Coordinates of C-alpha atoms in Angstrom, one line a residue:
M18 CA 100.9 130.7 109.2
C19 CA 100.1 127.1 107.9
R20 CA 102.2 125.4 105.2
C21 CA 99.2 123.7 103.9
T22 CA 96.7 126.3 103.0
N23 CA 94.6 126.2 99.8
R24 CA 94.9 122.4 99.4
V25 CA 93.4 119.0 100.3
R26 CA 95.3 116.3 101.4
G27 CA 97.4 114.9 98.8
T28 CA 97.3 118.2 96.8
R29 CA 99.5 120.6 98.8
P30 CA 101.9 123.3 98.0
R31 CA 105.5 122.5 98.4
P32 CA 106.8 122.2 101.9
H33 CA 109.5 124.2 103.0
G34 CA 112.8 123.1 101.6
Y35 CA 111.2 121.1 98.7
E36 CA 112.4 121.2 95.3
P37 CA 110.3 119.9 92.4
I38 CA 111.1 116.5 91.0
G39 CA 108.9 116.4 87.9
S40 CA 105.5 115.5 86.8
E41 CA 103.7 112.3 87.4
R42 CA 105.5 110.2 84.7
R43 CA 109.1 111.4 84.7
V44 CA 111.1 110.9 81.4
G45 CA 113.8 108.4 81.3
R46 CA 115.0 106.3 84.2
P47 CA 117.1 108.3 86.7
R48 CA 120.3 106.8 87.9
Q49 CA 120.0 104.9 91.4
R50 CA 122.8 106.4 93.5
D51 CA 124.3 104.6 96.1
P52 CA 123.0 105.8 99.5
A53 CA 126.5 106.5 100.7
E54 CA 126.7 109.3 98.1
A55 CA 123.7 111.2 99.8
D56 CA 125.4 111.1 103.0
G57 CA 127.7 114.0 102.1
M58 CA 125.2 115.7 100.0
A59 CA 123.4 118.8 101.4
G60 CA 119.6 119.1 100.7
G61 CA 119.3 115.6 99.1
A62 CA 116.3 113.8 100.6
R63 CA 117.2 110.0 101.1
E64 CA 114.0 108.5 100.0
V65 CA 112.2 105.6 101.9
L66 CA 109.6 103.3 100.4
T67 CA 107.1 102.1 102.8
L68 CA 105.2 98.7 102.3
Q69 CA 102.2 98.0 104.3
L70 CA 101.0 94.4 104.3
G71 CA 97.9 93.4 106.1
H72 CA 94.9 95.0 107.8
F73 CA 96.3 95.7 111.1
A74 CA 99.2 97.2 109.3
G75 CA 96.6 99.2 107.5
F76 CA 95.3 100.5 111.0
V77 CA 98.9 101.4 112.0
G78 CA 99.8 102.9 108.9
A79 CA 96.6 105.1 108.7
H80 CA 97.5 106.8 112.0
W81 CA 101.2 106.9 110.9
W82 CA 100.2 108.9 107.8
N83 CA 97.6 111.0 109.5
Q84 CA 100.5 112.0 111.9
Q85 CA 102.8 112.9 109.0
D86 CA 99.9 115.1 107.3
A87 CA 99.3 116.8 110.6
A88 CA 103.0 117.7 111.0
L89 CA 103.1 119.0 107.4
C90 CA 100.1 121.2 108.1
A91 CA 101.5 122.7 111.6
P92 CA 101.4 126.2 111.9
S93 CA 104.7 128.0 111.7
E94 CA 106.2 131.5 111.6
A95 CA 107.2 132.8 108.3
D96 CA 110.8 133.2 109.3
A97 CA 111.1 129.8 111.2
P98 CA 113.7 127.4 110.3
P99 CA 113.0 124.3 108.2
A100 CA 111.4 121.6 109.9
E101 CA 113.8 119.2 111.7
L102 CA 112.3 116.1 109.6
C103 CA 112.4 116.1 105.9
P104 CA 108.8 115.1 104.4
D105 CA 110.3 114.1 101.1
V106 CA 111.8 111.0 102.8
L107 CA 108.4 109.7 102.9
Y108 CA 106.4 111.5 100.4
R109 CA 106.4 112.0 96.6
A110 CA 105.7 115.0 94.4
G111 CA 103.5 114.2 91.1
R112 CA 100.9 115.9 88.9
T113 CA 97.4 114.7 88.2
P114 CA 96.1 114.4 84.4
H115 CA 94.5 117.9 85.0
G116 CA 98.0 119.3 85.9
R117 CA 97.4 119.7 89.6
E118 CA 100.5 119.1 91.8
T119 CA 100.2 116.5 94.3
Y120 CA 102.3 115.3 97.3
T121 CA 101.4 111.7 98.4
P122 CA 102.8 108.9 100.5
R123 CA 105.5 106.8 98.7
L124 CA 103.7 103.8 99.6
I125 CA 102.5 100.3 98.5
L126 CA 99.7 98.8 100.3
M127 CA 98.3 95.2 100.3
D128 CA 95.1 94.2 101.7
L129 CA 92.2 91.8 101.1
K130 CA 89.0 92.1 99.1
G131 CA 86.3 93.7 101.1
S132 CA 88.9 95.8 103.4
L133 CA 88.7 99.2 101.6
S134 CA 85.0 100.0 102.5
S135 CA 84.1 103.3 100.7
L136 CA 87.9 103.8 99.7
K137 CA 88.4 103.5 95.8
Q138 CA 91.5 101.4 95.0
E139 CA 92.7 103.9 92.8
G140 CA 92.2 106.6 95.5
G141 CA 90.5 109.7 94.9
L142 CA 92.8 112.3 93.4
Y143 CA 93.3 111.0 89.7
G144 CA 89.8 110.5 88.6
D145 CA 88.1 107.1 88.3
A146 CA 90.2 104.5 86.4
Q147 CA 87.0 102.4 85.4
L148 CA 85.3 105.5 84.0
D149 CA 88.6 106.7 82.1
A150 CA 88.6 103.1 80.6
A151 CA 85.0 103.3 79.5
I152 CA 85.5 106.6 77.8
A153 CA 88.5 105.1 75.8
W154 CA 86.5 102.2 74.7
Q155 CA 84.4 102.7 71.4
G156 CA 82.4 99.6 71.6
K157 CA 79.2 98.5 73.2
L158 CA 79.3 99.2 76.9
T159 CA 77.5 97.3 79.6
T160 CA 77.6 98.8 83.3
H161 CA 77.3 96.5 86.4
K162 CA 77.1 98.6 89.4
E163 CA 77.9 97.3 92.9
E164 CA 76.3 98.7 96.0
L165 CA 78.6 101.3 97.5
C166 CA 79.7 101.1 101.0
P167 CA 78.5 103.9 103.0
K168 CA 81.3 106.4 104.0
N169 CA 82.3 107.1 107.5
P170 CA 80.5 110.4 108.7
Y171 CA 83.8 111.7 109.8
L172 CA 85.2 111.4 106.4
Q173 CA 82.1 113.0 104.8
D174 CA 82.7 116.0 107.1
L175 CA 86.5 116.1 106.5
R176 CA 85.9 116.0 102.7
S177 CA 83.2 118.6 102.6
A178 CA 85.3 121.0 104.7
E179 CA 88.2 120.6 101.9
G180 CA 86.1 120.9 98.8
V181 CA 84.1 119.1 96.1
L182 CA 84.8 116.7 93.4
S183 CA 83.3 118.4 90.2
S184 CA 81.6 116.5 87.2
D185 CA 84.8 116.9 85.2
G186 CA 86.8 115.1 87.8
I187 CA 88.7 118.0 89.1
W188 CA 88.9 118.6 92.9
R189 CA 87.6 122.1 93.6
V190 CA 89.4 123.1 97.0
K191 CA 87.5 125.7 99.2
S192 CA 89.6 128.8 99.5
I193 CA 91.4 129.3 102.8
P194 CA 93.2 132.7 103.3
N195 CA 97.0 132.4 103.3
G196 CA 97.6 133.1 106.9
K197 CA 95.6 136.4 106.5
G198 CA 92.7 136.1 109.1
P199 CA 90.7 133.0 110.0
P200 CA 89.7 130.3 107.6
P201 CA 85.9 130.1 106.6
L202 CA 83.5 129.2 109.2
A203 CA 86.1 129.9 111.9
T204 CA 83.5 131.8 114.1
A205 CA 82.0 131.3 117.5
T206 CA 79.1 129.6 115.7
A207 CA 81.1 127.4 113.5
P208 CA 80.1 123.5 114.0
K209 CA 82.7 121.5 115.6
P210 CA 84.4 119.0 113.3
L211 CA 83.3 115.4 113.7
I212 CA 85.7 113.2 115.7
P213 CA 85.4 109.4 114.7
T214 CA 84.0 107.3 117.4
E215 CA 85.1 103.8 118.1
S216 CA 81.9 102.4 117.1
S217 CA 82.1 104.1 113.5
I218 CA 85.4 102.5 112.8
R219 CA 85.3 99.3 111.1
V220 CA 88.3 99.3 108.8
W221 CA 91.3 101.4 108.5
S222 CA 90.0 103.5 105.6
D223 CA 87.3 104.8 107.9
F224 CA 89.9 107.4 109.5
L225 CA 92.6 107.7 106.9
R226 CA 92.8 111.7 106.2
V227 CA 95.6 111.2 103.3
H228 CA 95.0 110.8 99.8
L229 CA 96.9 107.9 98.1
H230 CA 98.4 107.6 94.8
P231 CA 96.7 105.3 92.2
R232 CA 99.7 102.9 92.5
S233 CA 99.5 102.6 96.3
I234 CA 96.7 100.1 96.7
C235 CA 97.0 96.4 95.7
V236 CA 93.9 94.3 96.7
I237 CA 94.4 90.4 96.9
Q238 CA 91.1 89.4 95.3
K239 CA 91.5 85.6 96.2
Y240 CA 91.1 86.1 99.8
N241 CA 88.3 87.9 101.8
H242 CA 88.6 90.5 104.7
D243 CA 85.3 89.5 106.0
G244 CA 83.4 86.2 106.7
E245 CA 84.5 82.8 107.8
A246 CA 85.5 81.4 104.3
G247 CA 88.2 82.4 102.1
R248 CA 90.6 84.0 104.8
L249 CA 94.1 84.4 104.5
E250 CA 95.0 82.5 107.7
A251 CA 98.4 80.8 107.2
F252 CA 102.0 81.7 106.4
G253 CA 102.1 79.3 103.6
Q254 CA 99.0 81.0 101.9
G255 CA 100.8 84.4 102.2
E256 CA 104.0 82.9 100.5
S257 CA 102.0 81.5 97.7
I258 CA 100.5 84.8 96.9
L259 CA 103.8 86.4 95.7
K260 CA 104.8 83.2 93.8
E261 CA 101.6 83.9 91.5
P262 CA 102.7 85.8 88.4
R263 CA 99.8 88.0 88.6
Y264 CA 100.4 89.4 92.3
L265 CA 104.4 89.2 91.9
E266 CA 104.3 91.3 88.6
E267 CA 101.9 93.6 90.2
L268 CA 104.1 94.3 93.3
E269 CA 107.4 94.5 91.0
D270 CA 105.7 97.1 88.6
R271 CA 104.8 99.3 91.7
L272 CA 108.2 98.8 93.2
H273 CA 109.9 99.9 89.9
F274 CA 107.4 102.9 89.6
Y275 CA 108.5 104.4 93.0
V276 CA 112.2 103.3 93.0
E277 CA 113.1 104.4 89.5
E278 CA 112.0 107.9 90.3
C279 CA 114.1 108.2 93.6
D280 CA 117.5 109.8 93.4
F281 CA 119.0 108.7 96.7
L282 CA 116.7 105.7 97.9
Q283 CA 118.0 104.5 101.2
G284 CA 115.8 101.8 101.6
F285 CA 112.3 100.0 102.6
Q286 CA 110.4 100.2 105.7
I287 CA 107.8 97.2 105.8
L288 CA 104.7 97.3 108.2
C289 CA 103.5 93.7 108.1
D290 CA 100.9 91.7 110.0
L291 CA 102.6 89.0 111.9
H292 CA 99.7 87.0 113.2
N293 CA 98.0 86.0 110.1
G294 CA 98.9 84.8 106.5
F295 CA 100.5 88.3 105.6
S296 CA 103.6 87.0 107.6
G297 CA 104.1 84.9 104.6
V298 CA 103.5 87.8 102.3
G299 CA 106.2 89.8 104.3
A300 CA 108.6 87.0 104.0
K301 CA 108.4 86.8 100.3
A302 CA 108.6 90.6 99.8
T303 CA 111.7 91.0 102.0
E304 CA 113.3 88.2 100.1
L305 CA 112.3 90.0 96.8
L306 CA 113.7 93.3 97.9
Q307 CA 117.1 91.7 99.3
D308 CA 117.4 90.0 95.8
E309 CA 116.4 93.2 93.7
Y310 CA 117.8 95.9 95.8
S311 CA 120.9 94.6 97.4
G312 CA 122.6 97.1 99.6
R313 CA 119.3 99.2 100.7
G314 CA 118.2 99.1 104.2
I315 CA 115.2 96.9 104.9
I316 CA 113.6 97.6 108.4
T317 CA 110.5 95.4 109.1
W318 CA 108.1 96.1 111.8
G319 CA 106.2 92.9 112.6
L320 CA 102.9 94.1 114.0
L321 CA 100.5 92.0 116.3
P322 CA 97.1 93.5 117.5
G323 CA 95.7 93.3 121.2
P324 CA 95.2 90.4 123.4
Y325 CA 94.0 87.1 122.3
S326 CA 91.4 84.3 123.7
L327 CA 92.0 80.9 124.6
R328 CA 88.4 80.3 123.2
E329 CA 89.7 80.4 119.8
P330 CA 92.3 77.7 119.8
Q331 CA 92.9 77.5 116.1
K332 CA 93.3 81.1 115.7
N333 CA 95.6 81.2 118.6
I334 CA 97.9 78.3 117.3
Y335 CA 97.9 79.9 113.8
R336 CA 99.0 83.2 115.4
L337 CA 101.9 81.4 117.0
L338 CA 102.8 79.5 113.9
N339 CA 102.7 82.7 111.7
T340 CA 104.5 84.8 114.1
A341 CA 107.5 82.2 114.4
F342 CA 107.8 81.6 110.7
G343 CA 107.4 85.4 110.0
L344 CA 110.2 86.4 112.4
V345 CA 112.6 83.6 111.3
H346 CA 112.0 84.4 107.4
M347 CA 111.9 88.3 107.5
S348 CA 115.0 88.5 109.9
A349 CA 116.9 86.4 107.3
H350 CA 116.1 89.0 104.5
S351 CA 115.9 92.1 106.6
S352 CA 118.6 94.6 107.8
L353 CA 116.4 94.9 111.1
V354 CA 113.2 93.3 112.4
C355 CA 111.1 94.7 115.4
P356 CA 107.9 93.0 116.6
L357 CA 105.5 95.7 117.8
S358 CA 102.6 94.8 120.2
L359 CA 100.7 95.9 123.3
G360 CA 100.8 92.2 124.4
R361 CA 103.3 91.1 126.9
S362 CA 104.3 87.6 125.2
L363 CA 104.3 86.1 121.9
G364 CA 103.7 82.7 123.4
L365 CA 100.4 80.6 123.7
R366 CA 99.7 81.9 127.4
P367 CA 97.5 85.2 127.3
E368 CA 98.6 88.0 129.4
P369 CA 97.3 91.4 130.1
P370 CA 98.3 94.2 127.9
V371 CA 101.0 96.7 128.8
A372 CA 100.1 99.7 130.7
F373 CA 100.9 103.6 130.4
P374 CA 100.5 105.8 133.3
H375 CA 98.9 108.5 131.3
L376 CA 97.0 106.4 128.8
D377 CA 93.6 104.8 128.9
Y378 CA 93.2 102.7 125.9
D379 CA 90.9 99.6 125.1
A380 CA 93.3 96.9 123.9
T381 CA 90.4 95.0 122.1
L382 CA 90.2 97.7 119.6
P383 CA 92.5 97.9 116.7
F384 CA 91.8 101.7 116.3
H385 CA 93.4 102.3 119.8
C386 CA 96.3 99.9 119.7
A387 CA 97.3 101.0 116.2
A388 CA 97.4 104.6 117.4
V389 CA 100.0 103.8 120.4
L390 CA 102.1 101.8 117.9
A391 CA 102.0 104.4 115.3
T392 CA 103.1 107.1 117.7
T393 CA 106.1 104.8 118.7
L394 CA 106.8 104.4 115.0
D395 CA 106.6 108.1 114.5
T396 CA 109.5 108.5 117.1
V397 CA 111.9 105.7 116.7
T398 CA 112.1 106.4 113.0
V399 CA 113.2 109.9 113.4
P400 CA 116.9 109.2 112.7
Y401 CA 116.6 108.2 109.1
R402 CA 114.1 111.0 108.6
L403 CA 116.0 114.1 109.7
R404 CA 116.8 116.9 107.5
S405 CA 120.1 117.6 108.9
S406 CA 122.7 114.9 109.8
P407 CA 120.3 111.8 109.4
V408 CA 121.3 108.4 110.2
S409 CA 120.8 106.1 107.1
M410 CA 118.6 102.9 107.6
A411 CA 121.6 100.9 106.8
H412 CA 123.5 102.8 109.5
L413 CA 120.8 102.4 112.2
A414 CA 120.8 98.6 111.5
D415 CA 124.5 98.4 111.8
L416 CA 124.3 100.0 115.2
L417 CA 121.7 97.4 116.4
N418 CA 122.3 94.2 114.6
F419 CA 125.9 93.1 115.2
S420 CA 126.7 89.6 116.2
G421 CA 123.5 88.3 114.4
K422 CA 121.2 90.3 116.6
K423 CA 118.8 91.3 113.7
V424 CA 115.8 91.4 116.0
V425 CA 115.3 94.4 118.3
M426 CA 112.7 95.3 120.8
A427 CA 111.0 98.6 121.0
A428 CA 110.0 100.9 124.1
A429 CA 108.4 104.1 124.7
T430 CA 107.1 106.6 127.3
I431 CA 103.9 108.1 125.9
P432 CA 103.7 110.7 126.7
F433 CA 107.0 111.6 128.2
P434 CA 106.0 113.1 131.7
L435 CA 107.5 116.5 131.5
V436 CA 105.1 118.7 133.8
P437 CA 104.9 122.6 133.2
G438 CA 107.9 124.4 135.1
Q439 CA 110.0 121.1 135.1
S440 CA 113.3 121.0 133.2
L441 CA 114.6 118.2 131.2
P442 CA 117.2 117.0 133.8
D443 CA 114.3 117.0 136.5
A444 CA 112.2 114.9 134.4
L445 CA 114.8 112.3 133.4
V446 CA 115.9 111.9 137.1
Q447 CA 112.3 111.5 138.1
L448 CA 111.7 109.0 135.2
G449 CA 114.5 106.8 136.2
G450 CA 116.3 104.2 133.9
P451 CA 115.2 102.1 130.9
T452 CA 113.0 99.8 132.9
A453 CA 110.6 102.6 133.3
W454 CA 110.0 102.7 129.6
T455 CA 107.2 100.6 128.4
P456 CA 108.2 97.7 126.2
L457 CA 106.3 97.2 123.1
S458 CA 107.7 94.0 121.5
A459 CA 106.0 91.5 123.6
C460 CA 109.3 91.2 125.9
G461 CA 107.3 90.8 129.2
D462 CA 108.8 92.6 132.3
P463 CA 111.9 94.8 131.5
C464 CA 113.4 94.3 134.9
G465 CA 116.8 92.6 134.9
M466 CA 117.2 92.9 131.0
R467 CA 120.5 93.8 129.6
C468 CA 120.9 96.2 126.8
F469 CA 123.6 95.8 124.1
A470 CA 122.9 98.6 121.9
Q471 CA 120.3 101.3 121.7
S472 CA 118.9 104.3 119.5
V473 CA 116.9 106.7 121.6
V474 CA 114.7 109.5 120.5
L475 CA 113.1 112.3 122.7
R476 CA 110.8 114.6 121.0
G477 CA 108.5 117.4 121.8
V478 CA 110.6 119.1 124.5
D479 CA 110.8 122.9 124.3
R480 CA 114.3 124.4 124.1
A481 CA 113.7 126.5 127.1
C482 CA 113.5 123.3 129.2
H483 CA 116.5 121.5 127.9
T484 CA 118.8 122.5 130.7
S485 CA 118.5 123.0 134.6
R486 CA 117.0 126.3 135.8
L487 CA 118.6 126.2 139.3
A488 CA 120.1 129.5 140.5
P489 CA 123.7 130.0 140.5
G490 CA 125.2 128.6 143.8
M491 CA 122.5 126.0 144.3
P492 CA 123.6 122.6 144.8
L493 CA 123.1 120.2 141.8
P494 CA 120.7 117.4 142.4
S495 CA 122.4 115.3 139.6
P496 CA 125.2 115.5 136.9
L497 CA 122.2 115.9 134.2
H498 CA 121.9 119.4 136.1
A499 CA 125.3 120.4 135.1
C500 CA 125.0 119.8 131.3
S501 CA 124.9 122.9 129.0
T502 CA 122.8 121.7 126.2
G503 CA 119.8 119.3 126.0
E504 CA 121.7 117.1 123.7
D505 CA 124.3 116.5 126.5
V506 CA 121.6 116.0 129.1
L507 CA 120.1 113.2 127.1
A508 CA 123.6 111.6 126.4
Q509 CA 124.7 111.8 130.0
Y510 CA 121.5 110.2 131.0
L511 CA 121.9 107.1 128.8
Q512 CA 125.5 106.9 129.8
Q513 CA 124.7 106.9 133.4
Q514 CA 121.8 104.2 133.0
E515 CA 123.8 102.0 130.7
P516 CA 127.5 102.9 130.7
S517 CA 128.9 100.1 128.6
V518 CA 126.0 100.3 125.8
R519 CA 126.6 101.6 122.2
S520 CA 124.0 104.5 122.1
S521 CA 122.7 107.0 119.6
A522 CA 120.6 109.7 120.9
H523 CA 118.5 112.4 119.2
L524 CA 116.6 115.4 120.8
L525 CA 113.9 117.1 118.8
L526 CA 111.8 120.1 119.5
A527 CA 108.8 118.9 117.3
P528 CA 106.3 116.8 119.1
C529 CA 104.1 114.0 117.9
K530 CA 100.8 115.1 116.5
V531 CA 97.8 113.4 118.1
A532 CA 94.9 115.5 117.0
P533 CA 91.7 113.6 115.7
P534 CA 91.2 111.2 114.3
Y535 CA 93.7 110.0 116.6
P536 CA 91.5 108.5 119.5
H537 CA 91.3 110.3 122.9
L538 CA 93.4 108.2 125.0
F539 CA 95.0 110.6 127.5
S540 CA 94.4 111.2 131.1
P541 CA 92.4 114.2 132.1
S542 CA 95.5 115.4 134.1
L543 CA 97.1 116.3 130.6
G544 CA 94.3 118.9 130.0
Q545 CA 91.9 119.1 126.9
P546 CA 92.3 119.2 124.1
V547 CA 95.5 117.1 123.6
E548 CA 96.6 117.8 120.0
S549 CA 100.6 117.0 120.5
I550 CA 102.6 115.3 123.1
P551 CA 106.3 114.7 124.0
V552 CA 107.4 111.1 123.5
L553 CA 110.5 109.2 124.3
G554 CA 111.1 106.1 122.1
A555 CA 113.8 103.6 121.8
L556 CA 115.2 100.5 119.8
C557 CA 117.3 98.3 121.7
S558 CA 119.1 95.1 121.2
S559 CA 118.4 93.5 124.4
S560 CA 118.8 90.3 126.5
A561 CA 115.0 90.4 127.0
L562 CA 114.6 89.1 123.4
S563 CA 116.4 85.8 124.4
R564 CA 113.3 85.0 126.8
T565 CA 110.8 86.3 124.1
L566 CA 112.2 84.1 121.1
G567 CA 113.0 81.2 123.5
D568 CA 109.6 81.2 124.9
L569 CA 108.0 81.2 121.4
A570 CA 110.4 78.3 120.2
R571 CA 109.4 76.4 123.5
D572 CA 105.6 76.8 122.8
L573 CA 106.0 75.9 119.1
S574 CA 108.0 72.7 120.2
T575 CA 105.0 71.4 122.3
L576 CA 102.6 71.6 119.2
D577 CA 101.7 68.4 117.4
V578 CA 101.5 70.4 114.0
R579 CA 100.0 67.2 112.5
R580 CA 96.9 68.2 114.5
W581 CA 96.6 71.5 112.3
A582 CA 96.7 69.8 108.9
S583 CA 95.1 73.0 107.3
F584 CA 98.1 74.8 108.3
L585 CA 100.4 72.3 106.5
D586 CA 97.9 72.1 103.6
A587 CA 98.6 75.8 103.1
G588 CA 102.0 75.0 101.9
V589 CA 104.2 74.3 105.0
E590 CA 105.8 71.0 105.6
Q591 CA 106.7 69.4 109.0
A592 CA 110.3 69.8 108.0
D593 CA 109.7 73.6 107.8
V594 CA 108.4 73.6 111.3
E595 CA 111.5 71.9 112.7
E596 CA 113.8 74.3 110.7
A597 CA 111.8 77.3 112.1
L598 CA 112.3 75.9 115.5
E599 CA 116.0 75.5 115.0
E600 CA 116.4 79.0 113.7
L601 CA 114.2 80.6 116.6
G602 CA 116.6 78.8 118.9
S603 CA 119.7 80.3 117.3
L604 CA 118.2 83.8 117.2
A605 CA 117.4 83.5 121.0
Q606 CA 121.1 82.3 121.7
C607 CA 122.3 85.5 120.2
Y608 CA 121.0 87.6 123.1
R609 CA 122.2 85.3 125.9
G610 CA 125.2 86.4 128.3
G611 CA 128.6 87.5 127.3
D612 CA 129.7 91.1 126.4
G613 CA 127.4 92.6 124.0
L614 CA 130.1 94.3 122.2
A615 CA 132.3 91.2 121.7
D616 CA 130.2 88.2 121.8

């Protein structure tokens, strides 16, 4: 049966293991317990608040939330044990003014004017804020109506399948039998659901399946998403946004709303564009979080879209400057920072995007790039989202960021190559070492790199495949084939590949969900349709980051920033550039030579 029957996204029955946490506005201010208290408490979800800053972050976030939603709605047996991942870590329960229970992402999202397309800033679950204000106002009323953006046909099809919004502002959900027979229209003549095409995707809201809370979306009205004028291009512009009382107070109000209802807040995960002015927004946001919520984990994912072109020199130079300033400032205020990109370099010289053996993606499409990065995020964030024996964000950061190594790299194998009839030991032997994993932090060729510490997650491998299937008496092809559990197989594999490295490993049965609107990127050899895949993902403190950060510093040092006066006019001075250059050099030095556990 399905956990999510009789609901629309955002209005779902309580997931297995969920305990009610009250209505939309909770009375009083709950005590914020230290995250360490929750470590020893059974059943207490350790909440995470997600911030999405920028339009590419919106693309990655839309895929991310779609994957969470698909996992919540995954069919399961009535007597199945609780899911391995706890959705309450990322989601919050509430209630609409009409009394309907909601279950929405614990999310604050910032983007520019014109970026939402047909999505309302207040979302679609809680009525129309402007209409409510008009009803409350008793004076003369003048209405100015903007032309509505056409809704993506895929979302029209999705909404019509879920239900309709009635004239009284209440969503009427179409009835779906609770595990008793097929849902309506599930017949041989039923029309296939629409799958979004690349040409129909203009903005991230065109494929977001999840309803958001009215306090999630914050639109920065002073900058435009489209057009050549009024763009948020430079780090200094982004910094100045959160120096303005209007936007700073709006962010603080939303933070307080979400944080004060948490019982065991473990921290914040930030998805932030690195290549544009949102790197400055992220820098100020992490500084604010560190000041206001000391002791909480802050993990920042610095996002970069696909390849860039030398035919746009100003855009390319700004990308370099924004990335350098963003990494320096966000690493100073975060527990951990991880650049995420399908490019091979952060520098000025363009290089081809990374390749996956079983993926065929278009690196020029944010829709494709974001899907791959979201799948990586859905895997490497597993440790602090586990229902049983989770690793807190702070502990994960402590594992990886010792000796000043606060920048880490990500790598993944998407999908993990486990063919039918093969065991996990067979697959890992065939895969080889970490150099076979695809690096996703613009670190170039992984050959020769040295790992100091790593967190590895392998998910989507059926329990029957965890150990060797060799008949008794057969010679063992490797020590992995002698292990008695899947966890031992994975731990032994990591020990063989990196014997002196501090490692944390997790093995999950649950795969990554890649059903539409996830793009069809998979090799025909995987069969059709592909709705879930096994994935191996890793976060690593690696010597490869010395080259990545060093190359970024070298390219920055060759720039005559005075030629790019518009960047300096945005609030950055020449002395700031020189300081960032020095800080990048210091960061790069952390990853050079020596014993990773002692230097």
